[in-house]
Short mmCIF file of C-alpha atoms in Angstrom, two decimals:
data_model
loop_
_atom_site.label_atom_id
_atom_site.label_comp_id
_atom_site.label_asym_id
_atom_site.label_seq_id
_atom_site.Cartn_x
_atom_site.Cartn_y
_atom_site.Cartn_z
CA MET A 11 0.00 0.00 0.00
CA LYS A 12 1.12 3.55 -0.65
CA SER A 13 -1.32 5.15 1.76
CA PHE A 14 -4.22 4.31 4.06
CA ASN A 15 -6.21 5.69 6.98
CA LEU A 16 -6.79 4.07 10.35
CA ASN A 17 -9.31 5.09 12.95
CA ILE A 18 -8.12 4.18 16.43
CA ALA A 19 -9.79 5.66 19.51
CA ASP A 20 -11.52 8.15 17.24
CA TYR A 21 -8.19 9.46 15.98
CA ASP A 22 -8.15 9.39 12.18
CA ILE A 23 -4.54 8.64 11.26
CA ARG A 24 -3.31 8.78 7.66
CA PHE A 25 -0.12 6.98 6.66
CA ILE A 26 1.63 7.95 3.41
CA SER A 27 4.69 6.36 1.88
CA THR A 28 7.02 9.09 0.64
CA GLY A 29 9.28 7.14 -1.71
CA PRO A 30 8.42 5.13 -4.83
CA GLU A 31 10.43 2.22 -3.47
CA THR A 32 8.62 2.06 -0.12
CA ASN A 33 5.41 0.10 0.39
CA LEU A 34 3.47 0.00 3.61
CA PHE A 35 1.85 -2.97 5.28
CA LEU A 36 0.17 -3.67 8.60
CA LYS A 37 -0.40 -6.72 10.75
CA LYS A 38 -3.80 -8.44 10.75
CA LYS A 39 -4.81 -6.89 14.05
CA TYR A 40 -5.48 -3.61 12.25
CA ASN A 41 -7.89 -5.12 9.68
CA HIS A 42 -11.02 -3.74 11.36
CA PHE A 43 -9.53 -0.33 12.03
CA PHE A 44 -9.16 0.91 8.45
CA SER A 45 -11.22 3.99 7.68
CA CYS A 46 -12.22 5.99 4.64
CA CYS A 47 -9.60 8.39 3.37
CA GLY A 48 -11.32 11.51 4.64
CA ASN A 49 -9.89 14.33 6.71
CA ALA A 50 -7.20 12.91 8.91
CA ASP A 51 -6.43 14.25 12.39
CA ILE A 52 -2.78 13.49 11.76
CA THR A 53 -0.75 12.38 8.77
CA ILE A 54 2.33 10.21 9.21
CA ARG A 55 4.79 10.45 6.32
CA VAL A 56 6.74 7.20 6.19
CA HIS A 57 10.31 7.38 4.90
CA SER A 58 12.92 4.73 4.27
CA GLY A 59 16.15 5.42 6.11
CA VAL A 60 17.39 6.87 9.36
CA LEU A 61 16.81 10.26 10.93
CA LYS A 62 19.43 11.20 13.49
CA PRO A 63 18.74 13.75 16.23
CA GLU A 64 20.03 17.21 15.43
CA GLU A 65 23.17 18.42 17.19
CA LYS A 66 21.25 20.82 19.38
CA ALA A 67 18.70 18.19 20.41
CA VAL A 68 18.66 17.27 24.09
CA ARG A 69 18.16 13.69 25.25
CA VAL A 70 15.22 14.01 27.63
CA PHE A 71 13.88 10.51 28.22
CA HIS A 72 14.79 6.89 27.64
CA ALA A 73 13.56 3.39 28.28
CA PRO A 74 15.36 0.07 28.58
CA TYR A 75 14.20 -2.97 26.61
CA ILE A 76 12.55 -5.32 29.05
CA LYS A 77 11.16 -8.71 28.12
CA GLU A 78 8.47 -10.27 30.25
CA THR A 79 8.38 -14.05 30.37
CA GLU A 80 6.54 -16.22 32.88
CA ASN A 81 5.78 -13.13 35.00
CA LYS A 82 9.48 -12.26 35.20
CA LYS A 83 10.84 -9.02 33.80
CA VAL A 84 14.33 -9.26 32.32
CA LYS A 85 16.27 -6.25 31.03
CA VAL A 86 17.66 -7.10 27.60
CA ASN A 87 19.13 -3.74 26.64
CA ASP A 88 19.63 -0.43 28.46
CA GLU A 89 18.80 1.55 25.33
CA PHE A 90 15.46 0.64 23.78
CA TRP A 91 13.96 3.93 22.79
CA THR A 92 15.09 7.47 23.49
CA VAL A 93 13.32 10.83 23.28
CA TYR A 94 15.18 13.92 22.09
CA LYS A 95 13.83 17.47 22.17
CA ASN A 96 14.85 20.35 19.96
CA LYS A 97 12.68 23.46 20.32
CA ASN A 98 9.16 22.27 19.42
CA ASP A 99 10.27 19.06 17.74
CA ILE A 100 10.41 15.76 19.56
CA LEU A 101 12.35 12.88 18.04
CA ILE A 102 11.79 9.36 19.32
CA GLU A 103 14.51 6.98 18.24
CA THR A 104 13.99 3.27 18.80
CA ILE A 105 15.45 -0.07 17.93
CA LEU A 106 13.01 -2.51 16.28
CA PRO A 107 13.68 -5.61 18.36
CA LEU A 108 11.39 -8.06 16.56
CA GLY A 109 12.11 -9.44 13.07
CA LYS A 110 15.31 -8.74 11.18
CA LYS A 111 18.23 -7.50 13.28
CA ASN A 112 19.89 -4.10 13.43
CA ARG A 113 16.92 -2.02 12.36
CA LYS A 114 15.93 1.31 13.78
CA ALA A 115 13.12 3.79 13.45
CA SER A 116 12.73 7.46 14.28
CA LEU A 117 9.44 9.27 14.77
CA ARG A 118 9.55 13.06 14.60
CA VAL A 119 6.52 14.64 16.20
CA ASN A 120 5.50 18.21 16.78
CA ALA A 121 2.52 18.74 19.06
CA GLY A 122 1.25 21.65 16.97
CA ALA A 123 1.70 20.08 13.55
CA ASN A 124 -0.72 17.91 11.58
CA GLU A 125 2.03 15.99 9.84
CA TRP A 126 4.65 13.84 11.54
CA ASP A 127 7.56 11.95 9.98
CA LEU A 128 8.51 8.34 10.51
CA TYR A 129 11.82 6.91 9.29
CA ILE A 130 12.36 3.16 9.21
CA SER A 131 15.75 1.65 8.36
CA GLY A 132 16.44 -1.72 6.74
CA ALA A 133 16.77 -3.03 3.22
CA ASP A 134 13.16 -4.28 2.96
CA LYS A 135 11.01 -2.13 0.70
CA LYS A 136 7.96 -3.13 2.73
CA LYS A 137 7.68 -1.12 5.93
CA ASP A 138 5.33 -1.65 8.85
CA PRO A 139 4.75 1.83 10.32
CA LEU A 140 3.21 0.30 13.44
CA GLU A 141 5.84 -2.32 14.16
CA TYR A 142 6.55 -2.77 17.87
CA PRO A 143 7.24 -0.44 19.68
CA LEU A 144 6.12 2.21 17.15
CA ASP A 145 2.45 1.36 17.73
CA GLY A 146 2.51 2.25 21.42
CA LEU A 147 4.80 5.25 20.98
CA LEU A 148 2.69 6.74 18.18
CA LEU A 149 -0.56 6.26 20.09
CA TYR A 150 1.00 7.64 23.26
CA TYR A 151 2.15 10.86 21.58
CA LEU A 152 -1.27 11.19 19.94
CA THR A 153 -2.84 11.13 23.41
CA VAL A 154 -0.31 13.76 24.52
CA ARG A 155 -1.15 15.92 21.50
CA SER A 156 -4.86 15.76 22.31
CA GLY A 157 -4.65 15.88 26.10
CA ASP A 158 -6.03 12.36 26.47
CA ILE A 159 -5.18 9.35 28.64
CA PHE A 160 -3.44 6.08 27.71
CA ILE A 161 -3.90 3.63 30.55
CA HIS A 162 -3.18 0.06 31.60
CA GLY A 163 -6.72 -1.06 32.17
CA SER A 164 -9.53 -3.34 31.17
CA GLY A 165 -12.92 -1.89 30.39
CA VAL A 166 -16.39 -3.39 30.19
CA SER A 167 -19.86 -2.15 29.42
CA ILE A 168 -23.04 -3.64 30.85
CA ASN A 169 -26.55 -2.23 31.28
CA ASN A 170 -25.37 1.03 29.71
CA ARG A 171 -22.72 1.45 32.38
CA GLY A 172 -19.01 1.50 31.70
CA TYR A 173 -16.55 0.13 34.25
CA LEU A 174 -12.83 0.76 34.02
CA PHE A 175 -10.50 -1.60 35.91
CA ALA A 176 -7.05 -0.05 36.07
CA GLY A 177 -3.98 -1.98 37.08
CA VAL A 178 -0.48 -2.69 35.90
CA SER A 179 0.69 -6.13 34.82
CA GLY A 180 -0.32 -8.91 37.21
CA LYS A 181 -3.14 -7.07 38.99
CA GLY A 182 -5.92 -9.05 37.30
CA LYS A 183 -7.10 -6.97 34.32
CA THR A 184 -7.52 -9.94 32.02
CA THR A 185 -9.05 -12.11 34.75
CA ILE A 186 -11.72 -9.56 35.60
CA ALA A 187 -12.45 -8.91 31.90
CA GLN A 188 -13.01 -12.64 31.37
CA LEU A 189 -15.38 -12.79 34.33
CA TRP A 190 -17.42 -9.88 32.94
CA ASP A 191 -17.40 -11.50 29.50
CA LYS A 192 -18.98 -14.65 31.02
CA ALA A 193 -21.55 -12.43 32.73
CA GLY A 194 -22.63 -11.01 29.37
CA ALA A 195 -20.83 -7.68 29.40
CA LEU A 196 -19.17 -6.17 26.34
CA VAL A 197 -15.44 -6.21 26.94
CA ILE A 198 -13.94 -3.03 25.49
CA HIS A 199 -10.43 -4.33 26.11
CA ASP A 200 -8.57 -6.40 28.70
CA ASP A 201 -5.20 -4.67 28.76
CA ARG A 202 -4.91 -1.08 27.59
CA LEU A 203 -7.33 1.72 26.81
CA ILE A 204 -7.35 5.24 25.52
CA ILE A 205 -9.70 7.58 27.39
CA ARG A 206 -10.92 10.77 25.73
CA TYR A 207 -13.29 13.53 26.79
CA ILE A 208 -15.92 13.68 24.03
CA ASN A 209 -19.19 15.58 24.06
CA GLY A 210 -19.09 16.14 27.79
CA ARG A 211 -18.24 12.54 28.76
CA PHE A 212 -15.12 10.48 29.27
CA VAL A 213 -15.14 7.62 26.76
CA MET A 214 -12.79 4.62 26.79
CA PHE A 215 -11.63 3.04 23.53
CA ASN A 216 -9.79 -0.15 22.73
CA THR A 217 -6.64 -0.11 20.63
CA PRO A 218 -5.58 -2.96 18.32
CA VAL A 219 -3.66 -5.57 20.27
CA TYR A 220 -5.15 -8.92 19.21
CA ASN A 221 -6.15 -10.29 15.80
CA ASN A 222 -9.79 -9.79 14.79
CA GLU A 223 -10.39 -7.00 17.28
CA THR A 224 -13.05 -4.54 16.27
CA PRO A 225 -13.24 -0.91 17.41
CA ARG A 226 -15.11 -0.68 20.71
CA SER A 227 -15.90 2.12 23.10
CA SER A 228 -17.99 2.98 26.13
CA PRO A 229 -18.45 5.94 28.47
CA VAL A 230 -16.62 5.57 31.79
CA ASP A 231 -19.04 5.60 34.72
CA LYS A 232 -16.90 4.03 37.43
CA ILE A 233 -13.17 3.49 37.98
CA PHE A 234 -11.76 0.61 40.00
CA LEU A 235 -8.09 0.40 40.95
CA ILE A 236 -7.77 -3.35 41.12
CA ASP A 237 -5.68 -5.79 43.10
CA HIS A 238 -6.03 -9.39 44.17
CA GLY A 239 -7.59 -10.07 47.56
CA THR A 240 -8.85 -12.91 49.72
CA ALA A 241 -12.32 -11.37 49.70
CA ASN A 242 -14.17 -8.88 47.51
CA LYS A 243 -13.82 -5.46 49.01
CA ILE A 244 -14.34 -1.92 47.78
CA VAL A 245 -12.45 0.93 49.47
CA LEU A 246 -13.47 4.46 48.58
CA THR A 247 -10.67 6.90 47.78
CA GLY A 248 -10.14 10.59 48.40
CA LYS A 249 -9.68 13.02 45.53
CA SER A 250 -5.90 13.25 45.54
CA GLU A 251 -5.52 9.54 46.21
CA ALA A 252 -7.81 8.76 43.27
CA LEU A 253 -5.81 11.00 40.97
CA SER A 254 -2.45 9.57 42.02
CA LEU A 255 -3.65 5.95 41.87
CA VAL A 256 -5.13 6.35 38.38
CA MET A 257 -2.01 8.19 37.29
CA ALA A 258 0.19 5.32 38.49
CA ASN A 259 -1.53 3.14 35.90
CA CYS A 260 -1.15 5.55 33.01
CA ILE A 261 1.42 5.28 30.29
CA GLN A 262 3.42 8.44 30.83
CA HIS A 263 6.67 10.00 29.71
CA LEU A 264 6.90 12.85 32.17
CA TRP A 265 10.15 14.50 31.09
CA ASP A 266 8.70 18.01 30.95
CA PRO A 267 6.55 19.89 33.49
CA SER A 268 4.02 20.74 30.75
CA LEU A 269 3.41 17.01 30.16
CA ILE A 270 2.75 16.52 33.86
CA GLU A 271 0.39 19.51 34.00
CA SER A 272 -1.54 18.25 31.00
CA LEU A 273 -1.91 14.73 32.37
CA THR A 274 -2.85 15.82 35.90
CA ASP A 275 -5.37 18.27 34.44
CA VAL A 276 -7.23 15.58 32.52
CA LEU A 277 -6.91 13.04 35.35
CA GLY A 278 -8.22 15.61 37.81
CA LYS A 279 -11.23 16.14 35.59
CA LEU A 280 -11.75 12.37 35.17
CA THR A 281 -11.46 11.45 38.85
CA SER A 282 -13.44 14.41 40.17
CA GLY A 283 -16.37 13.56 37.90
CA THR A 284 -16.20 9.76 38.07
CA ASP A 285 -16.56 7.62 41.19
CA THR A 286 -13.17 6.04 41.83
CA CYS A 287 -12.39 3.31 44.34
CA ARG A 288 -9.98 0.51 45.08
CA LEU A 289 -11.24 -3.01 44.45
CA PHE A 290 -9.67 -6.06 46.05
CA PHE A 291 -11.20 -9.13 44.44
CA LYS A 292 -11.36 -12.89 44.45
CA PRO A 293 -10.80 -14.24 40.94
CA ASP A 294 -14.25 -15.79 40.54
CA GLU A 295 -17.75 -14.75 39.49
CA SER A 296 -18.59 -13.53 43.02
CA VAL A 297 -16.89 -10.23 42.22
CA ILE A 298 -19.43 -9.49 39.50
CA SER A 299 -22.47 -9.78 41.76
CA TYR A 300 -20.56 -7.94 44.49
CA ILE A 301 -19.95 -4.93 42.23
CA LEU A 302 -23.51 -4.90 40.89
CA GLU A 303 -24.96 -5.11 44.42
CA GLU A 304 -22.65 -2.36 45.68
CA TRP A 305 -23.62 -0.17 42.74
CA ASN A 306 -27.34 -0.71 43.25
CA SER A 307 -27.04 -0.05 46.99
CA GLY A 308 -25.48 3.36 46.32
CA ARG A 309 -22.53 2.57 48.61
CA MET A 310 -20.03 3.19 45.84
CA GLU A 311 -20.92 6.83 45.41
CA MET B 1 15.78 14.85 63.59
CA LYS B 2 17.87 12.18 61.88
CA ASP B 3 16.11 12.65 58.55
CA PHE B 4 16.57 16.39 58.78
CA SER B 5 20.31 15.85 59.08
CA THR B 6 20.20 13.76 55.90
CA PHE B 7 18.56 16.67 54.12
CA GLU B 8 21.30 18.97 55.38
CA LYS B 9 23.89 16.54 54.09
CA LYS B 10 22.31 16.32 50.62
CA GLN B 11 22.18 20.07 50.28
CA LYS B 12 25.79 20.30 51.56
CA ILE B 13 24.96 23.38 53.58
CA MET B 14 23.50 23.83 57.00
CA ILE B 15 19.97 24.99 57.30
CA ASP B 16 18.33 26.37 60.38
CA LEU B 17 15.02 27.89 61.26
CA ASN B 18 16.02 31.13 59.55
CA SER B 19 16.45 29.33 56.22
CA VAL B 20 14.10 29.85 53.32
CA VAL B 21 13.19 26.74 51.34
CA THR B 22 11.30 26.57 48.02
CA PRO B 23 10.11 23.75 45.76
CA SER B 24 12.48 22.84 42.94
CA PRO B 25 11.29 23.03 39.31
CA GLY B 26 11.79 19.27 39.21
CA ILE B 27 8.40 18.63 40.78
CA VAL B 28 4.96 19.68 39.56
CA PRO B 29 2.16 20.25 42.08
CA ARG B 30 -1.55 19.79 41.43
CA LYS B 31 -4.09 20.85 44.02
CA THR B 32 -7.12 18.62 44.49
CA GLY B 33 -9.48 19.92 47.14
CA ASP B 34 -7.45 20.57 50.31
CA GLU B 35 -4.67 18.22 49.24
CA TYR B 36 -1.83 18.18 46.73
CA VAL B 37 -0.50 15.60 44.32
CA LEU B 38 3.19 16.15 43.55
CA VAL B 39 4.66 14.59 40.42
CA PRO B 40 8.43 14.58 39.82
CA VAL B 41 9.83 15.27 36.36
CA SER B 42 11.64 12.13 35.23
CA ASN B 43 14.01 11.21 32.42
CA ASN B 44 13.66 7.47 32.77
CA ILE B 45 10.65 5.22 32.45
CA ALA B 46 11.92 3.18 35.39
CA ASP B 47 11.53 6.17 37.76
CA MET B 48 7.93 6.93 37.00
CA ASP B 49 6.06 5.36 39.88
CA SER B 50 6.81 7.98 42.53
CA VAL B 51 3.86 10.30 42.92
CA TYR B 52 3.40 12.02 46.27
CA THR B 53 0.14 13.02 47.89
CA LEU B 54 0.12 15.66 50.58
CA ASN B 55 -2.54 15.73 53.27
CA GLU B 56 -3.96 18.97 54.63
CA THR B 57 -0.91 19.66 56.81
CA GLY B 58 1.51 18.88 53.99
CA ALA B 59 -0.52 21.05 51.62
CA PHE B 60 -0.42 23.92 54.10
CA ILE B 61 3.37 23.66 54.42
CA TRP B 62 3.76 23.38 50.63
CA GLU B 63 1.87 26.61 50.10
CA LYS B 64 4.06 28.35 52.68
CA LEU B 65 7.24 27.44 50.79
CA ASP B 66 6.90 30.69 48.89
CA GLY B 67 10.55 31.74 48.67
CA GLU B 68 10.06 34.43 51.33
CA SER B 69 8.95 32.76 54.57
CA THR B 70 11.61 31.34 56.87
CA LEU B 71 11.08 27.95 58.48
CA ALA B 72 10.51 29.74 61.80
CA GLU B 73 7.74 31.83 60.25
CA ILE B 74 6.13 28.73 58.78
CA ILE B 75 6.21 27.07 62.22
CA SER B 76 4.44 30.08 63.63
CA CYS B 77 1.76 29.90 60.92
CA MET B 78 1.28 26.18 61.61
CA GLN B 79 0.73 26.85 65.31
CA THR B 80 -2.05 29.28 64.45
CA GLU B 81 -3.60 27.16 61.69
CA PHE B 82 -3.60 23.82 63.50
CA ASP B 83 -3.64 25.00 67.12
CA VAL B 84 -0.52 23.02 68.06
CA ASP B 85 2.53 23.90 70.18
CA ALA B 86 5.79 25.09 68.66
CA GLU B 87 7.60 21.78 69.18
CA THR B 88 4.89 19.79 67.39
CA ALA B 89 4.80 22.24 64.49
CA LYS B 90 8.59 22.22 64.24
CA ASN B 91 8.76 18.41 64.22
CA ASP B 92 6.05 18.21 61.53
CA LEU B 93 7.81 20.79 59.38
CA LEU B 94 11.24 19.21 59.72
CA ALA B 95 9.81 15.76 58.94
CA PHE B 96 8.22 17.21 55.82
CA VAL B 97 11.44 18.91 54.76
CA ALA B 98 13.37 15.68 55.29
CA GLU B 99 10.84 13.60 53.33
CA MET B 100 10.65 15.99 50.40
CA GLY B 101 14.29 17.13 50.62
CA LYS B 102 15.31 16.16 47.11
CA PHE B 103 12.53 18.33 45.68
CA LEU B 104 13.40 21.42 47.71
CA ILE B 105 15.94 24.18 47.23
CA ILE B 106 17.41 26.29 50.01
CA THR B 107 17.31 29.85 48.72
CA ARG B 108 18.51 31.63 51.87
#
């Protein structure tokens, strides 16, 4: 493909190949996220080659490459991806650890611009502009651009109510999503969500992670910070506690005070207008009836 | 008082109750109700799980770190605000300064 549009979390993203020798392709998990080539919110120009940070650019943030196997995290490489800043431009340089070796990519973003540039190295003429970790990085900086939230969480919708269960790896996001699925709820996603403020409501969206996923969304009516427990128990939180607990589950690159202000602004708005509590739960269907009973009793408000 | 000494050591200068202490630009405050959430600026994804919440007392102290008030003046304000004796206010303030030391700058 030379160009295509995707709609993820209500962001219309257009990808354009800039060279005659470069063709674009995507993995199957994006099949249901293609959209009509209308007005894009952002256009990503995909180039073949390498873009180095400019001399004046400052290295502001970096992440190691960590592999997670059998619930163990192992650091493979100190330098996975790095963020450089030069005036209003941000350059994210990353290795592409999956597939052929020794390949890199650079994403140049500018919060105020409608066109970003993506450079992918390697001899292959076919380029995947959303190859890991470009998918997460691109979506993250789209949320930054729009003042939205990218969070480790599972989300479900039942009886016109949307429940968000936030928790980092190992806290039970997938388990609780499966339990709600068995109970007849629509699972928005079981791992990560984008939350946007649209038409006066916070709405959670899935992002493509698994094959055959379709775009899903639901308003957020209740937020649970989840953890495993020996019994089902809801603990109400104060305002600042709610904000900091939800924030701890957000994907965040807080290398500049303005990024922190933007994220705390939107989280303050989310947690002040949405009931937020901690949920300790037993990994069985009892947690579903417990939540529904607590909701109906009004004790969660 | 032990933690307070650690703060003195980190700053490599002595502070006393006549010192003036202000928040560093490396931490961003957000007020929620009567409390504060403090988020440090970070350059590494591994350091990003340290968010601080300040209760009402902590929030009061934070707002008094205005670059003009000495620690002694803040203690006096705390006595009035919370109806506590000078020793209690001093201990609370010094504990706060020790806890948040790496996010504070001694300006005088």
